[in-house]
Amino acid sequence: MLDDFLLRAALAGVGIALAAGPLGSFVVWRRMAYFGDATAHAAILGVALALIFSAPVTLGTLLVALAMAAAVSWLSTKGHAMDATLGVLSHSALALGIVAISFVPGVRVDLSAFLFGDILAVTRPDLAVIWGGAGFVVALLGWRWSRLLTATLSRELAAASGIDADREGLVLTLALAVVVAVALKVVGALLIAAMLIIPAAAARGLVRTPEGMAFGAAAIGAAAALGGLWASYSFDTPAGPSIVTVAAGLFLLVALFGRRH
C-alpha cells in the first residue's frame, strides 16, 4: 500500500496535470512559452511578499503573477519588444524575490523548495488548494473553449464573430496565474513552464483535434507526474526535476515515433 505522503504527492501531480494540459495547449498554440516562464519566475517575488505581510503563499504568487501579466500587456502597448520585456521582467522579479526573502526577519526559507518544488511535502490543505485551483482552471477553459479557440486562430475571425480577443487573452492570463500559484509547491518556479509546454508539445504529435491535444496533454502530464514520482522514490532523485525529466522523455518518444504533420 502506498505511503500517505506518496499518495498525496501523486494526487497533487495529477491535479496539476489536469489543469496544465489544456492551458499548456493554448500556451503552445499562441507561442506564449516565454510568457509562462516569466509568470512562473515572478512567483518567487510573490512568495517574498507573502512572507513579509504574513499572507498565504498561494495568494501572494497569484497576485504577483497577475501583476506580471498586466505589466507585460501595458509595456507591449508602449512599443517595447515582447521578448525583451519578458526577459527583463522575468529575471528582475526572480532576483528581487530572492533578495527580498533574505531580508524577511526571523524567517528561514528553503528556496530550493520554491525553485524546484517539494511535491513530497504536500499536505491535505495543499491538495485542497491544488484541486480547487485546477478545477477552476478546467471549468474556466471549458466555459470559454470555443471563444478561446477562435481568438487563438485569428483575431480578425474573432472580431467578425463578435468575440473580444483581448478579453479572451485576459482569461488565459488569469488561468495561467492560477496554475502557477497552485503548482509552485509541486514542481517549483523554474519547472512550471516545462510542465505547461512539454506535455502539450508531446500531445501535438499524437492527435488531430484541439480537444484531443488538450486531453492528450493532460494525460501525458499525469503520466509524467506519476512516472517522475516513481523514479524519485526508486532512485532517490529530486521529485520535481524527475517529473519534468519523464515528461521530456515522453516528448522524445513522440518526436521519434509519433505521427508526422
PDB file of C-alpha atoms in Angstrom:
ATOM      1  CA  MET A   1       0.000   0.000   0.000  1.00  0.00           C
ATOM      2  CA  LEU A   2       1.293   3.485  -0.858  1.00  0.00           C
ATOM      3  CA  ASP A   3       2.530   5.658   1.981  1.00  0.00           C
ATOM      4  CA  ASP A   4       0.307   8.651   2.697  1.00  0.00           C
ATOM      5  CA  PHE A   5       2.888  11.180   1.517  1.00  0.00           C
ATOM      6  CA  LEU A   6       3.294   9.365  -1.808  1.00  0.00           C
ATOM      7  CA  LEU A   7      -0.451   9.217  -2.321  1.00  0.00           C
ATOM      8  CA  ARG A   8      -0.763  12.944  -1.622  1.00  0.00           C
ATOM      9  CA  ALA A   9       2.130  13.654  -3.981  1.00  0.00           C
ATOM     10  CA  ALA A  10       0.520  11.570  -6.738  1.00  0.00           C
ATOM     11  CA  LEU A  11      -2.819  13.332  -6.309  1.00  0.00           C
ATOM     12  CA  ALA A  12      -1.070  16.714  -6.401  1.00  0.00           C
ATOM     13  CA  GLY A  13       0.821  15.844  -9.574  1.00  0.00           C
ATOM     14  CA  VAL A  14      -2.281  14.572 -11.350  1.00  0.00           C
ATOM     15  CA  GLY A  15      -4.260  17.646 -10.263  1.00  0.00           C
ATOM     16  CA  ILE A  16      -1.664  19.999 -11.728  1.00  0.00           C
ATOM     17  CA  ALA A  17      -1.503  17.940 -14.940  1.00  0.00           C
ATOM     18  CA  LEU A  18      -5.273  18.147 -15.463  1.00  0.00           C
ATOM     19  CA  ALA A  19      -5.116  21.953 -15.456  1.00  0.00           C
ATOM     20  CA  ALA A  20      -1.712  22.420 -17.089  1.00  0.00           C
ATOM     21  CA  GLY A  21      -2.532  20.169 -20.059  1.00  0.00           C
ATOM     22  CA  PRO A  22      -5.385  22.185 -21.624  1.00  0.00           C
ATOM     23  CA  LEU A  23      -3.810  25.501 -20.613  1.00  0.00           C
ATOM     24  CA  GLY A  24      -0.445  24.413 -21.970  1.00  0.00           C
ATOM     25  CA  SER A  25      -2.092  23.685 -25.301  1.00  0.00           C
ATOM     26  CA  PHE A  26      -3.072  27.341 -25.594  1.00  0.00           C
ATOM     27  CA  VAL A  27       0.419  28.359 -24.482  1.00  0.00           C
ATOM     28  CA  VAL A  28       1.849  26.305 -27.357  1.00  0.00           C
ATOM     29  CA  TRP A  29      -0.720  27.475 -29.922  1.00  0.00           C
ATOM     30  CA  ARG A  30      -0.225  31.139 -29.022  1.00  0.00           C
ATOM     31  CA  ARG A  31       3.561  30.835 -28.670  1.00  0.00           C
ATOM     32  CA  MET A  32       3.376  32.084 -25.080  1.00  0.00           C
ATOM     33  CA  ALA A  33       6.225  29.960 -23.722  1.00  0.00           C
ATOM     34  CA  TYR A  34       8.243  32.968 -22.603  1.00  0.00           C
ATOM     35  CA  PHE A  35       5.166  34.489 -21.001  1.00  0.00           C
ATOM     36  CA  GLY A  36       4.585  31.344 -18.956  1.00  0.00           C
ATOM     37  CA  ASP A  37       8.227  31.314 -17.916  1.00  0.00           C
ATOM     38  CA  ALA A  38       8.110  34.959 -16.836  1.00  0.00           C
ATOM     39  CA  THR A  39       4.940  34.405 -14.822  1.00  0.00           C
ATOM     40  CA  ALA A  40       6.494  31.410 -13.069  1.00  0.00           C
ATOM     41  CA  HIS A  41       9.681  33.308 -12.196  1.00  0.00           C
ATOM     42  CA  ALA A  42       7.616  36.157 -10.766  1.00  0.00           C
ATOM     43  CA  ALA A  43       6.103  33.661  -8.327  1.00  0.00           C
ATOM     44  CA  ILE A  44       9.241  33.895  -6.168  1.00  0.00           C
ATOM     45  CA  LEU A  45       8.559  37.594  -5.648  1.00  0.00           C
ATOM     46  CA  GLY A  46       5.042  36.596  -4.632  1.00  0.00           C
ATOM     47  CA  VAL A  47       6.496  34.208  -2.059  1.00  0.00           C
ATOM     48  CA  ALA A  48       8.643  37.011  -0.627  1.00  0.00           C
ATOM     49  CA  LEU A  49       5.712  39.427  -0.375  1.00  0.00           C
ATOM     50  CA  ALA A  50       3.544  36.753   1.238  1.00  0.00           C
ATOM     51  CA  LEU A  51       6.202  36.148   3.889  1.00  0.00           C
ATOM     52  CA  ILE A  52       6.694  39.879   4.512  1.00  0.00           C
ATOM     53  CA  PHE A  53       2.966  40.504   5.026  1.00  0.00           C
ATOM     54  CA  SER A  54       2.253  37.124   6.697  1.00  0.00           C
ATOM     55  CA  ALA A  55      -0.173  36.206   3.919  1.00  0.00           C
ATOM     56  CA  PRO A  56      -0.800  32.804   2.292  1.00  0.00           C
ATOM     57  CA  VAL A  57       1.936  31.978  -0.215  1.00  0.00           C
ATOM     58  CA  THR A  58      -0.627  30.932  -2.832  1.00  0.00           C
ATOM     59  CA  LEU A  59      -2.327  34.330  -2.603  1.00  0.00           C
ATOM     60  CA  GLY A  60       0.989  36.157  -2.929  1.00  0.00           C
ATOM     61  CA  THR A  61       2.058  34.203  -6.005  1.00  0.00           C
ATOM     62  CA  LEU A  62      -1.372  34.611  -7.611  1.00  0.00           C
ATOM     63  CA  LEU A  63      -1.381  38.399  -7.182  1.00  0.00           C
ATOM     64  CA  VAL A  64       2.180  38.827  -8.443  1.00  0.00           C
ATOM     65  CA  ALA A  65       1.522  36.563 -11.429  1.00  0.00           C
ATOM     66  CA  LEU A  66      -1.480  38.719 -12.356  1.00  0.00           C
ATOM     67  CA  ALA A  67       0.607  41.871 -11.859  1.00  0.00           C
ATOM     68  CA  MET A  68       3.295  40.450 -14.139  1.00  0.00           C
ATOM     69  CA  ALA A  69       0.731  39.804 -16.862  1.00  0.00           C
ATOM     70  CA  ALA A  70      -0.657  43.330 -16.519  1.00  0.00           C
ATOM     71  CA  ALA A  71       2.839  44.830 -16.690  1.00  0.00           C
ATOM     72  CA  VAL A  72       3.709  42.865 -19.827  1.00  0.00           C
ATOM     73  CA  SER A  73       0.470  43.889 -21.517  1.00  0.00           C
ATOM     74  CA  TRP A  74       0.994  47.562 -20.634  1.00  0.00           C
ATOM     75  CA  LEU A  75       4.618  47.655 -21.800  1.00  0.00           C
ATOM     76  CA  SER A  76       3.727  45.912 -25.060  1.00  0.00           C
ATOM     77  CA  THR A  77       1.257  48.717 -25.837  1.00  0.00           C
ATOM     78  CA  LYS A  78       4.097  51.215 -25.381  1.00  0.00           C
ATOM     79  CA  GLY A  79       6.056  49.695 -28.245  1.00  0.00           C
ATOM     80  CA  HIS A  80       8.508  47.582 -26.226  1.00  0.00           C
ATOM     81  CA  ALA A  81       9.616  44.320 -27.836  1.00  0.00           C
ATOM     82  CA  MET A  82       7.749  41.431 -26.179  1.00  0.00           C
ATOM     83  CA  ASP A  83      10.713  39.045 -25.860  1.00  0.00           C
ATOM     84  CA  ALA A  84      12.954  41.714 -24.321  1.00  0.00           C
ATOM     85  CA  THR A  85      10.175  42.858 -21.975  1.00  0.00           C
ATOM     86  CA  LEU A  86       9.544  39.315 -20.775  1.00  0.00           C
ATOM     87  CA  GLY A  87      13.247  38.711 -20.251  1.00  0.00           C
ATOM     88  CA  VAL A  88      13.701  41.874 -18.204  1.00  0.00           C
ATOM     89  CA  LEU A  89      10.620  41.372 -16.049  1.00  0.00           C
ATOM     90  CA  SER A  90      11.168  37.635 -15.576  1.00  0.00           C
ATOM     91  CA  HIS A  91      14.721  37.770 -14.287  1.00  0.00           C
ATOM     92  CA  SER A  92      14.170  41.026 -12.388  1.00  0.00           C
ATOM     93  CA  ALA A  93      11.215  39.577 -10.491  1.00  0.00           C
ATOM     94  CA  LEU A  94      13.117  36.370  -9.706  1.00  0.00           C
ATOM     95  CA  ALA A  95      16.181  38.238  -8.444  1.00  0.00           C
ATOM     96  CA  LEU A  96      14.113  40.759  -6.485  1.00  0.00           C
ATOM     97  CA  GLY A  97      12.150  37.961  -4.857  1.00  0.00           C
ATOM     98  CA  ILE A  98      15.281  36.102  -3.753  1.00  0.00           C
ATOM     99  CA  VAL A  99      16.795  39.320  -2.360  1.00  0.00           C
ATOM    100  CA  ALA A 100      13.573  40.270  -0.593  1.00  0.00           C
ATOM    101  CA  ILE A 101      13.296  36.873   1.094  1.00  0.00           C
ATOM    102  CA  SER A 102      16.768  37.342   2.589  1.00  0.00           C
ATOM    103  CA  PHE A 103      15.523  40.484   4.373  1.00  0.00           C
ATOM    104  CA  VAL A 104      12.488  38.870   5.970  1.00  0.00           C
ATOM    105  CA  PRO A 105      13.281  38.920   9.714  1.00  0.00           C
ATOM    106  CA  GLY A 106      13.124  35.702  11.665  1.00  0.00           C
ATOM    107  CA  VAL A 107      12.230  33.553   8.669  1.00  0.00           C
ATOM    108  CA  ARG A 108      14.456  30.826   7.294  1.00  0.00           C
ATOM    109  CA  VAL A 109      13.247  29.688   3.888  1.00  0.00           C
ATOM    110  CA  ASP A 110      14.461  26.754   1.807  1.00  0.00           C
ATOM    111  CA  LEU A 111      14.495  28.453  -1.583  1.00  0.00           C
ATOM    112  CA  SER A 112      15.134  25.186  -3.400  1.00  0.00           C
ATOM    113  CA  ALA A 113      11.624  24.057  -2.427  1.00  0.00           C
ATOM    114  CA  PHE A 114      10.157  27.074  -4.226  1.00  0.00           C
ATOM    115  CA  LEU A 115      12.550  26.932  -7.177  1.00  0.00           C
ATOM    116  CA  PHE A 116      12.354  23.195  -7.856  1.00  0.00           C
ATOM    117  CA  GLY A 117       9.273  22.126  -5.937  1.00  0.00           C
ATOM    118  CA  ASP A 118       8.724  19.869  -2.946  1.00  0.00           C
ATOM    119  CA  ILE A 119       5.849  17.656  -4.002  1.00  0.00           C
ATOM    120  CA  LEU A 120       6.622  15.044  -1.349  1.00  0.00           C
ATOM    121  CA  ALA A 121       5.806  17.614   1.349  1.00  0.00           C
ATOM    122  CA  VAL A 122       2.299  18.323   0.026  1.00  0.00           C
ATOM    123  CA  THR A 123      -0.301  18.330   2.812  1.00  0.00           C
ATOM    124  CA  ARG A 124      -4.048  17.768   2.750  1.00  0.00           C
ATOM    125  CA  PRO A 125      -4.766  21.539   2.775  1.00  0.00           C
ATOM    126  CA  ASP A 126      -2.301  21.882  -0.124  1.00  0.00           C
ATOM    127  CA  LEU A 127      -4.255  19.219  -2.014  1.00  0.00           C
ATOM    128  CA  ALA A 128      -7.469  21.155  -1.472  1.00  0.00           C
ATOM    129  CA  VAL A 129      -5.845  24.294  -2.913  1.00  0.00           C
ATOM    130  CA  ILE A 130      -4.330  22.419  -5.861  1.00  0.00           C
ATOM    131  CA  TRP A 131      -7.507  20.597  -6.851  1.00  0.00           C
ATOM    132  CA  GLY A 132      -9.616  23.682  -6.220  1.00  0.00           C
ATOM    133  CA  GLY A 133      -7.352  25.764  -8.462  1.00  0.00           C
ATOM    134  CA  ALA A 134      -7.186  23.021 -11.091  1.00  0.00           C
ATOM    135  CA  GLY A 135     -10.961  22.660 -11.078  1.00  0.00           C
ATOM    136  CA  PHE A 136     -11.365  26.416 -11.514  1.00  0.00           C
ATOM    137  CA  VAL A 137      -8.961  26.474 -14.486  1.00  0.00           C
ATOM    138  CA  VAL A 138     -10.573  23.472 -16.194  1.00  0.00           C
ATOM    139  CA  ALA A 139     -14.059  24.942 -15.695  1.00  0.00           C
ATOM    140  CA  LEU A 140     -12.932  28.347 -16.978  1.00  0.00           C
ATOM    141  CA  LEU A 141     -11.300  26.900 -20.089  1.00  0.00           C
ATOM    142  CA  GLY A 142     -14.284  24.661 -20.744  1.00  0.00           C
ATOM    143  CA  TRP A 143     -16.667  27.597 -20.457  1.00  0.00           C
ATOM    144  CA  ARG A 144     -14.648  29.797 -22.841  1.00  0.00           C
ATOM    145  CA  TRP A 145     -13.332  26.994 -25.065  1.00  0.00           C
ATOM    146  CA  SER A 146     -14.853  27.932 -28.419  1.00  0.00           C
ATOM    147  CA  ARG A 147     -14.177  31.649 -27.902  1.00  0.00           C
ATOM    148  CA  LEU A 148     -10.592  30.989 -26.876  1.00  0.00           C
ATOM    149  CA  LEU A 149     -10.032  28.770 -29.904  1.00  0.00           C
ATOM    150  CA  THR A 150     -11.469  31.378 -32.267  1.00  0.00           C
ATOM    151  CA  ALA A 151      -9.360  34.178 -30.761  1.00  0.00           C
ATOM    152  CA  THR A 152      -6.285  31.959 -30.935  1.00  0.00           C
ATOM    153  CA  LEU A 153      -6.901  31.057 -34.572  1.00  0.00           C
ATOM    154  CA  SER A 154      -7.410  34.612 -35.815  1.00  0.00           C
ATOM    155  CA  ARG A 155      -8.099  37.976 -34.199  1.00  0.00           C
ATOM    156  CA  GLU A 156      -9.907  39.062 -37.374  1.00  0.00           C
ATOM    157  CA  LEU A 157     -12.157  35.998 -37.284  1.00  0.00           C
ATOM    158  CA  ALA A 158     -12.814  36.619 -33.597  1.00  0.00           C
ATOM    159  CA  ALA A 159     -13.793  40.233 -34.276  1.00  0.00           C
ATOM    160  CA  ALA A 160     -16.109  39.142 -37.106  1.00  0.00           C
ATOM    161  CA  SER A 161     -17.741  36.680 -34.700  1.00  0.00           C
ATOM    162  CA  GLY A 162     -18.275  39.331 -32.047  1.00  0.00           C
ATOM    163  CA  ILE A 163     -15.516  37.954 -29.783  1.00  0.00           C
ATOM    164  CA  ASP A 164     -13.188  40.306 -27.915  1.00  0.00           C
ATOM    165  CA  ALA A 165      -9.741  38.744 -28.437  1.00  0.00           C
ATOM    166  CA  ASP A 166      -8.193  40.894 -25.710  1.00  0.00           C
ATOM    167  CA  ARG A 167     -10.755  39.677 -23.187  1.00  0.00           C
ATOM    168  CA  GLU A 168     -10.016  36.065 -24.101  1.00  0.00           C
ATOM    169  CA  GLY A 169      -6.341  36.830 -23.627  1.00  0.00           C
ATOM    170  CA  LEU A 170      -7.140  38.038 -20.111  1.00  0.00           C
ATOM    171  CA  VAL A 171      -8.971  34.754 -19.444  1.00  0.00           C
ATOM    172  CA  LEU A 172      -5.819  32.833 -20.352  1.00  0.00           C
ATOM    173  CA  THR A 173      -3.743  35.187 -18.216  1.00  0.00           C
ATOM    174  CA  LEU A 174      -5.967  34.531 -15.201  1.00  0.00           C
ATOM    175  CA  ALA A 175      -5.827  30.766 -15.784  1.00  0.00           C
ATOM    176  CA  LEU A 176      -2.047  30.877 -16.114  1.00  0.00           C
ATOM    177  CA  ALA A 177      -1.687  32.845 -12.888  1.00  0.00           C
ATOM    178  CA  VAL A 178      -3.837  30.323 -11.007  1.00  0.00           C
ATOM    179  CA  VAL A 179      -1.848  27.347 -12.340  1.00  0.00           C
ATOM    180  CA  VAL A 180       1.455  28.997 -11.412  1.00  0.00           C
ATOM    181  CA  ALA A 181       0.178  29.760  -7.911  1.00  0.00           C
ATOM    182  CA  VAL A 182      -1.029  26.225  -7.166  1.00  0.00           C
ATOM    183  CA  ALA A 183       1.844  24.431  -8.956  1.00  0.00           C
ATOM    184  CA  LEU A 184       4.646  26.277  -7.168  1.00  0.00           C
ATOM    185  CA  LYS A 185       4.918  23.707  -4.392  1.00  0.00           C
ATOM    186  CA  VAL A 186       4.722  20.750  -6.791  1.00  0.00           C
ATOM    187  CA  VAL A 187       7.370  21.481  -9.429  1.00  0.00           C
ATOM    188  CA  GLY A 188       8.748  24.884  -8.417  1.00  0.00           C
ATOM    189  CA  ALA A 189       9.060  28.200 -10.217  1.00  0.00           C
ATOM    190  CA  LEU A 190      11.834  27.070 -12.539  1.00  0.00           C
ATOM    191  CA  LEU A 191       9.950  24.000 -13.783  1.00  0.00           C
ATOM    192  CA  ILE A 192       6.331  25.182 -14.028  1.00  0.00           C
ATOM    193  CA  ALA A 193       6.763  26.389 -17.598  1.00  0.00           C
ATOM    194  CA  ALA A 194       8.178  22.992 -18.556  1.00  0.00           C
ATOM    195  CA  MET A 195       5.054  21.222 -17.288  1.00  0.00           C
ATOM    196  CA  LEU A 196       2.902  23.619 -19.278  1.00  0.00           C
ATOM    197  CA  ILE A 197       4.819  23.251 -22.535  1.00  0.00           C
ATOM    198  CA  ILE A 198       6.307  19.753 -22.712  1.00  0.00           C
ATOM    199  CA  PRO A 199       3.124  17.633 -22.326  1.00  0.00           C
ATOM    200  CA  ALA A 200       1.244  19.881 -24.774  1.00  0.00           C
ATOM    201  CA  ALA A 201       4.088  19.728 -27.284  1.00  0.00           C
ATOM    202  CA  ALA A 202       4.180  15.943 -26.958  1.00  0.00           C
ATOM    203  CA  ALA A 203       0.419  15.601 -27.392  1.00  0.00           C
ATOM    204  CA  ARG A 204       0.588  17.700 -30.537  1.00  0.00           C
ATOM    205  CA  GLY A 205       2.326  14.850 -32.337  1.00  0.00           C
ATOM    206  CA  LEU A 206      -0.359  12.312 -31.446  1.00  0.00           C
ATOM    207  CA  VAL A 207      -3.727  13.921 -32.137  1.00  0.00           C
ATOM    208  CA  ARG A 208      -5.683  15.699 -34.860  1.00  0.00           C
ATOM    209  CA  THR A 209      -8.064  17.995 -32.967  1.00  0.00           C
ATOM    210  CA  PRO A 210      -7.643  20.800 -30.406  1.00  0.00           C
ATOM    211  CA  GLU A 211      -9.757  18.885 -27.910  1.00  0.00           C
ATOM    212  CA  GLY A 212      -7.637  15.786 -28.450  1.00  0.00           C
ATOM    213  CA  MET A 213      -4.497  17.796 -27.799  1.00  0.00           C
ATOM    214  CA  ALA A 214      -5.909  19.204 -24.556  1.00  0.00           C
ATOM    215  CA  PHE A 215      -6.904  15.747 -23.268  1.00  0.00           C
ATOM    216  CA  GLY A 216      -3.654  14.225 -24.519  1.00  0.00           C
ATOM    217  CA  ALA A 217      -1.565  16.892 -22.805  1.00  0.00           C
ATOM    218  CA  ALA A 218      -3.388  16.274 -19.518  1.00  0.00           C
ATOM    219  CA  ALA A 219      -2.826  12.511 -19.842  1.00  0.00           C
ATOM    220  CA  ILE A 220       0.862  12.896 -20.679  1.00  0.00           C
ATOM    221  CA  GLY A 221       1.301  15.341 -17.811  1.00  0.00           C
ATOM    222  CA  ALA A 222      -0.352  12.918 -15.388  1.00  0.00           C
ATOM    223  CA  ALA A 223       1.827  10.057 -16.667  1.00  0.00           C
ATOM    224  CA  ALA A 224       4.916  12.234 -16.235  1.00  0.00           C
ATOM    225  CA  ALA A 225       3.892  13.133 -12.675  1.00  0.00           C
ATOM    226  CA  LEU A 226       3.355   9.501 -11.674  1.00  0.00           C
ATOM    227  CA  GLY A 227       6.444   8.286 -13.534  1.00  0.00           C
ATOM    228  CA  GLY A 228       8.588  11.032 -12.044  1.00  0.00           C
ATOM    229  CA  LEU A 229       7.400  10.193  -8.533  1.00  0.00           C
ATOM    230  CA  TRP A 230       8.216   6.519  -9.117  1.00  0.00           C
ATOM    231  CA  ALA A 231      11.696   7.443 -10.369  1.00  0.00           C
ATOM    232  CA  SER A 232      12.242   9.789  -7.427  1.00  0.00           C
ATOM    233  CA  TYR A 233      11.206   7.106  -4.944  1.00  0.00           C
ATOM    234  CA  SER A 234      13.197   4.359  -6.660  1.00  0.00           C
ATOM    235  CA  PHE A 235      16.422   6.231  -7.387  1.00  0.00           C
ATOM    236  CA  ASP A 236      16.354   8.880  -4.643  1.00  0.00           C
ATOM    237  CA  THR A 237      16.292  11.779  -7.097  1.00  0.00           C
ATOM    238  CA  PRO A 238      14.583  15.197  -6.665  1.00  0.00           C
ATOM    239  CA  ALA A 239      10.876  14.769  -7.351  1.00  0.00           C
ATOM    240  CA  GLY A 240      10.149  17.965  -9.316  1.00  0.00           C
ATOM    241  CA  PRO A 241      13.042  17.622 -11.775  1.00  0.00           C
ATOM    242  CA  SER A 242      12.300  13.897 -12.098  1.00  0.00           C
ATOM    243  CA  ILE A 243       8.739  14.676 -13.208  1.00  0.00           C
ATOM    244  CA  VAL A 244       9.968  17.106 -15.862  1.00  0.00           C
ATOM    245  CA  THR A 245      12.631  14.615 -16.996  1.00  0.00           C
ATOM    246  CA  VAL A 246       9.983  11.931 -17.543  1.00  0.00           C
ATOM    247  CA  ALA A 247       7.867  14.454 -19.455  1.00  0.00           C
ATOM    248  CA  ALA A 248      10.869  15.267 -21.636  1.00  0.00           C
ATOM    249  CA  GLY A 249      11.410  11.547 -22.255  1.00  0.00           C
ATOM    250  CA  LEU A 250       7.794  11.142 -23.356  1.00  0.00           C
ATOM    251  CA  PHE A 251       8.192  14.106 -25.698  1.00  0.00           C
ATOM    252  CA  LEU A 252      11.299  12.498 -27.208  1.00  0.00           C
ATOM    253  CA  LEU A 253       9.412   9.246 -27.801  1.00  0.00           C
ATOM    254  CA  VAL A 254       6.603  11.101 -29.539  1.00  0.00           C
ATOM    255  CA  ALA A 255       9.087  13.106 -31.608  1.00  0.00           C
ATOM    256  CA  LEU A 256      10.771   9.902 -32.762  1.00  0.00           C
ATOM    257  CA  PHE A 257       7.739   7.692 -33.309  1.00  0.00           C
ATOM    258  CA  GLY A 258       4.673   9.954 -33.328  1.00  0.00           C
ATOM    259  CA  ARG A 259       2.535  10.971 -36.266  1.00  0.00           C
ATOM    260  CA  ARG A 260       4.179  13.369 -38.706  1.00  0.00           C
ATOM    261  CA  HIS A 261       2.342  16.619 -39.504  1.00  0.00           C
TER     262      HIS A 261
END
